[in-house]
PDB file of C-alpha atoms in Angstrom:
ATOM      1  CA  UNK A   7      25.925  -4.830  45.050  1.00  0.00           C
ATOM      2  CA  UNK A   8      28.658  -8.220  45.276  1.00  0.00           C
ATOM      3  CA  UNK A   9      32.191  -8.071  46.556  1.00  0.00           C
ATOM      4  CA  UNK A  10      35.662  -9.988  46.334  1.00  0.00           C
ATOM      5  CA  UNK A  11      38.139  -9.315  48.188  1.00  0.00           C
ATOM      6  CA  UNK A  12      41.632 -10.878  47.639  1.00  0.00           C
ATOM      7  CA  UNK A  13      44.701 -10.914  49.503  1.00  0.00           C
ATOM      8  CA  UNK A  14      47.568 -10.246  49.703  1.00  0.00           C
ATOM      9  CA  UNK A  15      48.516  -8.183  46.322  1.00  0.00           C
ATOM     10  CA  UNK A  16      51.753  -9.550  46.348  1.00  0.00           C
ATOM     11  CA  UNK A  17      53.217 -12.577  47.643  1.00  0.00           C
ATOM     12  CA  UNK A  18      57.166 -13.592  47.267  1.00  0.00           C
ATOM     13  CA  UNK A  19      57.790 -17.083  48.451  1.00  0.00           C
ATOM     14  CA  UNK A  20      61.310 -18.968  47.820  1.00  0.00           C
ATOM     15  CA  UNK A  21      61.398 -22.511  45.562  1.00  0.00           C
ATOM     16  CA  UNK A  22      59.824 -24.988  47.670  1.00  0.00           C
ATOM     17  CA  UNK A  23      57.550 -22.853  50.655  1.00  0.00           C
ATOM     18  CA  UNK A  24      53.731 -22.972  49.961  1.00  0.00           C
ATOM     19  CA  UNK A  25      51.960 -19.721  49.083  1.00  0.00           C
ATOM     20  CA  UNK A  26      48.206 -19.030  50.441  1.00  0.00           C
ATOM     21  CA  UNK A  27      46.011 -16.937  48.756  1.00  0.00           C
ATOM     22  CA  UNK A  28      43.114 -15.468  50.273  1.00  0.00           C
ATOM     23  CA  UNK A  29      39.237 -14.008  49.891  1.00  0.00           C
ATOM     24  CA  UNK A  30      36.716 -13.172  51.875  1.00  0.00           C
ATOM     25  CA  UNK A  31      32.940 -12.515  49.656  1.00  0.00           C
ATOM     26  CA  UNK A  32      29.981 -10.591  51.050  1.00  0.00           C
ATOM     27  CA  UNK A  33      26.944 -12.874  49.072  1.00  0.00           C
ATOM     28  CA  UNK A  34      25.686 -15.430  50.909  1.00  0.00           C
ATOM     29  CA  UNK A  35      23.891 -17.187  47.830  1.00  0.00           C
ATOM     30  CA  UNK A  36      27.401 -17.357  46.126  1.00  0.00           C
ATOM     31  CA  UNK A  37      27.450 -20.751  44.726  1.00  0.00           C
ATOM     32  CA  UNK A  38      31.275 -21.214  42.559  1.00  0.00           C
ATOM     33  CA  UNK A  39      34.423 -20.143  43.015  1.00  0.00           C
ATOM     34  CA  UNK A  40      36.638 -20.327  40.763  1.00  0.00           C
ATOM     35  CA  UNK A  41      40.799 -19.762  40.643  1.00  0.00           C
ATOM     36  CA  UNK A  42      42.079 -17.803  37.330  1.00  0.00           C
ATOM     37  CA  UNK A  43      45.793 -17.499  37.276  1.00  0.00           C
ATOM     38  CA  UNK A  44      47.381 -15.292  34.608  1.00  0.00           C
ATOM     39  CA  UNK A  45      50.564 -14.766  33.587  1.00  0.00           C
ATOM     40  CA  UNK A  46      51.892 -11.660  31.915  1.00  0.00           C
ATOM     41  CA  UNK A  47      51.062 -10.833  28.645  1.00  0.00           C
ATOM     42  CA  UNK A  48      48.168 -13.291  28.531  1.00  0.00           C
ATOM     43  CA  UNK A  49      45.092 -14.729  29.105  1.00  0.00           C
ATOM     44  CA  UNK A  50      43.177 -16.074  32.187  1.00  0.00           C
ATOM     45  CA  UNK A  51      43.010 -19.691  32.544  1.00  0.00           C
ATOM     46  CA  UNK A  52      41.211 -21.612  35.242  1.00  0.00           C
ATOM     47  CA  UNK A  53      43.323 -23.420  37.313  1.00  0.00           C
ATOM     48  CA  UNK A  54      40.937 -24.889  40.000  1.00  0.00           C
ATOM     49  CA  UNK A  55      36.982 -24.758  41.357  1.00  0.00           C
ATOM     50  CA  UNK A  56      34.806 -25.264  44.391  1.00  0.00           C
ATOM     51  CA  UNK A  57      31.690 -25.533  44.647  1.00  0.00           C
ATOM     52  CA  UNK A  58      29.659 -24.588  47.739  1.00  0.00           C
ATOM     53  CA  UNK A  59      28.770 -27.816  48.664  1.00  0.00           C
ATOM     54  CA  UNK A  60      32.416 -29.381  48.983  1.00  0.00           C
ATOM     55  CA  UNK A  61      34.727 -28.038  51.562  1.00  0.00           C
ATOM     56  CA  UNK A  62      38.622 -28.917  49.570  1.00  0.00           C
ATOM     57  CA  UNK A  63      39.538 -29.457  46.327  1.00  0.00           C
ATOM     58  CA  UNK A  64      43.435 -30.849  46.766  1.00  0.00           C
ATOM     59  CA  UNK A  65      44.601 -31.564  43.050  1.00  0.00           C
ATOM     60  CA  UNK A  66      48.906 -32.158  42.893  1.00  0.00           C
ATOM     61  CA  UNK A  67      49.597 -29.083  45.107  1.00  0.00           C
ATOM     62  CA  UNK A  68      47.161 -27.154  44.531  1.00  0.00           C
ATOM     63  CA  UNK A  69      44.050 -27.340  47.207  1.00  0.00           C
ATOM     64  CA  UNK A  70      41.471 -25.073  47.789  1.00  0.00           C
ATOM     65  CA  UNK A  71      39.186 -25.107  50.959  1.00  0.00           C
ATOM     66  CA  UNK A  72      36.269 -23.079  51.283  1.00  0.00           C
ATOM     67  CA  UNK A  73      34.005 -21.667  54.227  1.00  0.00           C
ATOM     68  CA  UNK A  74      30.930 -20.475  53.914  1.00  0.00           C
ATOM     69  CA  UNK A  75      29.755 -19.462  57.238  1.00  0.00           C
ATOM     70  CA  UNK A  76      32.809 -17.259  56.995  1.00  0.00           C
ATOM     71  CA  UNK A  77      32.446 -17.050  53.502  1.00  0.00           C
ATOM     72  CA  UNK A  78      35.802 -16.321  52.998  1.00  0.00           C
ATOM     73  CA  UNK A  79      38.185 -19.366  50.328  1.00  0.00           C
ATOM     74  CA  UNK A  80      41.787 -19.851  49.902  1.00  0.00           C
ATOM     75  CA  UNK A  81      44.433 -20.815  47.671  1.00  0.00           C
ATOM     76  CA  UNK A  82      46.826 -23.396  48.741  1.00  0.00           C
ATOM     77  CA  UNK A  83      49.865 -23.611  46.576  1.00  0.00           C
ATOM     78  CA  UNK A  84      52.511 -26.008  47.286  1.00  0.00           C
ATOM     79  CA  UNK A  85      55.957 -26.460  47.083  1.00  0.00           C
ATOM     80  CA  UNK A  86      55.996 -23.895  44.572  1.00  0.00           C
ATOM     81  CA  UNK A  87      58.140 -23.694  42.102  1.00  0.00           C
ATOM     82  CA  UNK A  88      59.672 -19.967  39.380  1.00  0.00           C
ATOM     83  CA  UNK A  89      56.708 -20.766  36.640  1.00  0.00           C
ATOM     84  CA  UNK A  90      54.605 -20.915  39.625  1.00  0.00           C
ATOM     85  CA  UNK A  91      54.928 -16.635  39.154  1.00  0.00           C
ATOM     86  CA  UNK A  92      51.694 -14.878  37.745  1.00  0.00           C
ATOM     87  CA  UNK A  93      48.790 -12.836  39.289  1.00  0.00           C
ATOM     88  CA  UNK A  94      46.108 -15.214  40.654  1.00  0.00           C
ATOM     89  CA  UNK A  95      42.724 -14.422  40.800  1.00  0.00           C
ATOM     90  CA  UNK A  96      40.164 -15.823  42.560  1.00  0.00           C
ATOM     91  CA  UNK A  97      36.531 -14.779  41.916  1.00  0.00           C
ATOM     92  CA  UNK A  98      32.179 -15.396  43.259  1.00  0.00           C
ATOM     93  CA  UNK A  99      29.564 -16.300  41.153  1.00  0.00           C
ATOM     94  CA  UNK A 100      25.840 -15.778  41.932  1.00  0.00           C
ATOM     95  CA  UNK A 101      24.467 -14.342  38.810  1.00  0.00           C
ATOM     96  CA  UNK A 102      27.104 -12.716  37.433  1.00  0.00           C
ATOM     97  CA  UNK A 103      31.014 -13.605  38.447  1.00  0.00           C
ATOM     98  CA  UNK A 104      32.889 -11.295  40.603  1.00  0.00           C
ATOM     99  CA  UNK A 105      36.734 -11.534  40.132  1.00  0.00           C
ATOM    100  CA  UNK A 106      38.790 -10.330  43.734  1.00  0.00           C
ATOM    101  CA  UNK A 107      41.954  -7.622  42.743  1.00  0.00           C
ATOM    102  CA  UNK A 108      44.790  -9.846  41.437  1.00  0.00           C
ATOM    103  CA  UNK A 109      47.461 -11.524  44.086  1.00  0.00           C
ATOM    104  CA  UNK A 110      51.181 -11.017  42.130  1.00  0.00           C
ATOM    105  CA  UNK A 111      52.252 -14.216  43.601  1.00  0.00           C
ATOM    106  CA  UNK A 112      56.924 -14.475  42.670  1.00  0.00           C
ATOM    107  CA  UNK A 113      58.476 -16.963  42.835  1.00  0.00           C
ATOM    108  CA  UNK A 114      62.669 -17.137  43.308  1.00  0.00           C
ATOM    109  CA  UNK A 115      64.741 -19.816  42.205  1.00  0.00           C
TER     110      UNK A 115
ATOM    111  CA  UNK B  19      38.683 -26.711  18.638  1.00  0.00           C
ATOM    112  CA  UNK B  20      40.178 -22.752  18.790  1.00  0.00           C
ATOM    113  CA  UNK B  21      37.921 -21.769  21.968  1.00  0.00           C
ATOM    114  CA  UNK B  22      37.310 -18.505  22.810  1.00  0.00           C
ATOM    115  CA  UNK B  23      38.910 -15.874  19.394  1.00  0.00           C
ATOM    116  CA  UNK B  24      38.559 -12.146  19.839  1.00  0.00           C
ATOM    117  CA  UNK B  25      39.637  -9.609  17.419  1.00  0.00           C
ATOM    118  CA  UNK B  26      41.998  -7.484  16.474  1.00  0.00           C
ATOM    119  CA  UNK B  27      44.212  -7.540  19.340  1.00  0.00           C
ATOM    120  CA  UNK B  28      45.938  -4.694  19.262  1.00  0.00           C
ATOM    121  CA  UNK B  29      44.048  -1.782  17.881  1.00  0.00           C
ATOM    122  CA  UNK B  30      45.342   2.797  18.691  1.00  0.00           C
ATOM    123  CA  UNK B  31      42.050   5.290  18.296  1.00  0.00           C
ATOM    124  CA  UNK B  32      41.414   8.443  18.419  1.00  0.00           C
ATOM    125  CA  UNK B  33      39.178  10.134  20.781  1.00  0.00           C
ATOM    126  CA  UNK B  34      35.727  10.252  19.529  1.00  0.00           C
ATOM    127  CA  UNK B  35      36.376   7.470  17.095  1.00  0.00           C
ATOM    128  CA  UNK B  36      33.399   3.936  16.783  1.00  0.00           C
ATOM    129  CA  UNK B  37      35.248   0.521  16.712  1.00  0.00           C
ATOM    130  CA  UNK B  38      33.802  -2.862  17.862  1.00  0.00           C
ATOM    131  CA  UNK B  39      35.030  -5.386  19.266  1.00  0.00           C
ATOM    132  CA  UNK B  40      34.599  -9.076  18.142  1.00  0.00           C
ATOM    133  CA  UNK B  41      33.955 -12.092  19.834  1.00  0.00           C
ATOM    134  CA  UNK B  42      33.786 -16.117  18.586  1.00  0.00           C
ATOM    135  CA  UNK B  43      34.194 -18.979  20.639  1.00  0.00           C
ATOM    136  CA  UNK B  44      33.723 -21.814  18.840  1.00  0.00           C
ATOM    137  CA  UNK B  45      32.513 -23.874  21.299  1.00  0.00           C
ATOM    138  CA  UNK B  46      28.004 -23.983  21.147  1.00  0.00           C
ATOM    139  CA  UNK B  47      28.596 -22.212  25.241  1.00  0.00           C
ATOM    140  CA  UNK B  48      25.785 -20.316  25.593  1.00  0.00           C
ATOM    141  CA  UNK B  49      26.699 -17.915  27.872  1.00  0.00           C
ATOM    142  CA  UNK B  50      29.476 -14.712  26.747  1.00  0.00           C
ATOM    143  CA  UNK B  51      31.051 -11.748  29.095  1.00  0.00           C
ATOM    144  CA  UNK B  52      33.265  -9.060  28.360  1.00  0.00           C
ATOM    145  CA  UNK B  53      35.760  -7.785  30.766  1.00  0.00           C
ATOM    146  CA  UNK B  54      37.832  -5.005  31.030  1.00  0.00           C
ATOM    147  CA  UNK B  55      41.470  -5.615  32.826  1.00  0.00           C
ATOM    148  CA  UNK B  56      42.803  -2.677  34.583  1.00  0.00           C
ATOM    149  CA  UNK B  57      46.156  -2.913  37.290  1.00  0.00           C
ATOM    150  CA  UNK B  58      44.804  -3.421  39.777  1.00  0.00           C
ATOM    151  CA  UNK B  59      41.744  -3.425  39.571  1.00  0.00           C
ATOM    152  CA  UNK B  60      41.055  -7.343  39.133  1.00  0.00           C
ATOM    153  CA  UNK B  61      38.487  -7.532  35.849  1.00  0.00           C
ATOM    154  CA  UNK B  62      35.743  -6.148  35.049  1.00  0.00           C
ATOM    155  CA  UNK B  63      33.020  -6.848  33.712  1.00  0.00           C
ATOM    156  CA  UNK B  64      31.897  -5.204  31.597  1.00  0.00           C
ATOM    157  CA  UNK B  65      28.456  -6.425  29.868  1.00  0.00           C
ATOM    158  CA  UNK B  66      27.093 -10.676  29.548  1.00  0.00           C
ATOM    159  CA  UNK B  67      24.941 -12.132  27.140  1.00  0.00           C
ATOM    160  CA  UNK B  68      23.366 -15.901  28.286  1.00  0.00           C
ATOM    161  CA  UNK B  69      21.958 -16.624  25.502  1.00  0.00           C
ATOM    162  CA  UNK B  70      21.233 -14.955  21.919  1.00  0.00           C
ATOM    163  CA  UNK B  71      19.417 -11.591  21.507  1.00  0.00           C
ATOM    164  CA  UNK B  72      20.118 -11.564  25.022  1.00  0.00           C
ATOM    165  CA  UNK B  73      22.126  -9.530  26.754  1.00  0.00           C
ATOM    166  CA  UNK B  74      22.424  -7.258  29.720  1.00  0.00           C
ATOM    167  CA  UNK B  75      24.524  -4.529  31.918  1.00  0.00           C
ATOM    168  CA  UNK B  76      27.448  -5.933  33.689  1.00  0.00           C
ATOM    169  CA  UNK B  77      29.664  -3.597  36.303  1.00  0.00           C
ATOM    170  CA  UNK B  78      30.059  -0.860  33.651  1.00  0.00           C
ATOM    171  CA  UNK B  79      28.735  -0.357  31.073  1.00  0.00           C
ATOM    172  CA  UNK B  80      27.997   3.159  30.436  1.00  0.00           C
ATOM    173  CA  UNK B  81      30.248   3.773  27.223  1.00  0.00           C
ATOM    174  CA  UNK B  82      29.261   0.342  26.186  1.00  0.00           C
ATOM    175  CA  UNK B  83      27.349  -1.340  24.177  1.00  0.00           C
ATOM    176  CA  UNK B  84      27.001  -4.943  22.836  1.00  0.00           C
ATOM    177  CA  UNK B  85      25.404  -7.620  19.800  1.00  0.00           C
ATOM    178  CA  UNK B  86      24.791 -11.091  20.147  1.00  0.00           C
ATOM    179  CA  UNK B  87      22.857 -11.919  16.499  1.00  0.00           C
ATOM    180  CA  UNK B  88      25.025 -15.227  16.594  1.00  0.00           C
ATOM    181  CA  UNK B  89      25.265 -18.050  19.485  1.00  0.00           C
ATOM    182  CA  UNK B  90      28.945 -18.226  18.935  1.00  0.00           C
ATOM    183  CA  UNK B  91      29.835 -14.116  18.512  1.00  0.00           C
ATOM    184  CA  UNK B  92      29.723 -12.014  20.949  1.00  0.00           C
ATOM    185  CA  UNK B  93      30.187  -8.073  19.712  1.00  0.00           C
ATOM    186  CA  UNK B  94      31.475  -4.578  22.003  1.00  0.00           C
ATOM    187  CA  UNK B  95      31.237  -1.162  20.537  1.00  0.00           C
ATOM    188  CA  UNK B  96      32.887   1.179  21.855  1.00  0.00           C
ATOM    189  CA  UNK B  97      30.465   4.357  20.041  1.00  0.00           C
ATOM    190  CA  UNK B  98      32.318   7.023  21.036  1.00  0.00           C
ATOM    191  CA  UNK B  99      36.485   6.428  21.976  1.00  0.00           C
ATOM    192  CA  UNK B 100      37.560   7.794  25.185  1.00  0.00           C
ATOM    193  CA  UNK B 101      41.165   7.564  26.933  1.00  0.00           C
ATOM    194  CA  UNK B 102      39.383   6.045  30.287  1.00  0.00           C
ATOM    195  CA  UNK B 103      38.583   3.215  28.243  1.00  0.00           C
ATOM    196  CA  UNK B 104      42.184   2.152  27.117  1.00  0.00           C
ATOM    197  CA  UNK B 105      42.521  -0.827  28.525  1.00  0.00           C
ATOM    198  CA  UNK B 106      42.604  -5.191  27.748  1.00  0.00           C
ATOM    199  CA  UNK B 107      39.606  -6.035  27.225  1.00  0.00           C
ATOM    200  CA  UNK B 108      38.584 -10.320  27.628  1.00  0.00           C
ATOM    201  CA  UNK B 109      35.718 -12.081  25.681  1.00  0.00           C
ATOM    202  CA  UNK B 110      35.115 -15.449  28.159  1.00  0.00           C
ATOM    203  CA  UNK B 111      32.401 -17.746  27.226  1.00  0.00           C
ATOM    204  CA  UNK B 112      31.306 -20.827  29.382  1.00  0.00           C
ATOM    205  CA  UNK B 113      27.704 -23.157  29.590  1.00  0.00           C
ATOM    206  CA  UNK B 114      25.469 -22.926  31.771  1.00  0.00           C
ATOM    207  CA  UNK B 115      23.312 -26.519  32.654  1.00  0.00           C
ATOM    208  CA  UNK B 116      21.038 -25.051  35.358  1.00  0.00           C
ATOM    209  CA  UNK B 117      22.088 -23.318  38.152  1.00  0.00           C
ATOM    210  CA  UNK B 118      25.690 -24.757  37.643  1.00  0.00           C
ATOM    211  CA  UNK B 119      28.498 -22.712  37.438  1.00  0.00           C
ATOM    212  CA  UNK B 120      30.153 -23.060  34.834  1.00  0.00           C
ATOM    213  CA  UNK B 121      34.287 -23.127  34.249  1.00  0.00           C
ATOM    214  CA  UNK B 122      34.938 -19.670  31.778  1.00  0.00           C
ATOM    215  CA  UNK B 123      37.306 -19.696  28.862  1.00  0.00           C
ATOM    216  CA  UNK B 124      38.439 -16.494  28.238  1.00  0.00           C
ATOM    217  CA  UNK B 125      40.094 -15.171  24.243  1.00  0.00           C
ATOM    218  CA  UNK B 126      43.588 -13.998  24.608  1.00  0.00           C
ATOM    219  CA  UNK B 127      42.457 -10.114  25.032  1.00  0.00           C
ATOM    220  CA  UNK B 128      42.354  -7.218  22.653  1.00  0.00           C
ATOM    221  CA  UNK B 129      44.820  -4.094  23.464  1.00  0.00           C
ATOM    222  CA  UNK B 130      43.261  -1.291  22.943  1.00  0.00           C
ATOM    223  CA  UNK B 131      44.622   2.182  23.755  1.00  0.00           C
ATOM    224  CA  UNK B 132      42.272   5.951  23.164  1.00  0.00           C
ATOM    225  CA  UNK B 133      44.363   8.147  22.416  1.00  0.00           C
TER     226      UNK B 133
END
């Protein structure tokens, strides 16, 4: 079945640094790749997504890149702020959405 | 527009008891999903529905049943609760526009403890 691997499981950065989270997927037919942010005790919320016909997408300090050949995609957060601290989940979908196991990002002031 | 609403928010059950979790959405979404979230394991799909009257199994369906009698509601049932079903349960919904998948919108979750 479809599998999504996410790395690292935890990531600590200083405020203002960049953070990169990487995911790989197994089903080459996957065509939609959302990223979710989940704060402690809250619901997952969509922060950015990318479709298979696009290689990169940006939204202010957040960007996602997709390499279909290698079957991996990454989330890039620039100029990190303490409020970016949360768990981030990648996901890939063809028939059903499959989530990665999450990355706990801690941004220290 | 409330989005996706889950009830109850918290529940404690004894082993063997049954209960139903309710998910309601007011966005006219065709697709609805039930996930469970356990520490270190991300979100795993239990069951999903692509429309009123239809349901399908996800990654971890055993011990759960679902029903989608109305488009706006998706019910998750535990017939005989087990401690292994202690988890946080999230409902989500999305549009479907042919082959173009759409973002899922999540509810606030139901924290379920089984003693």
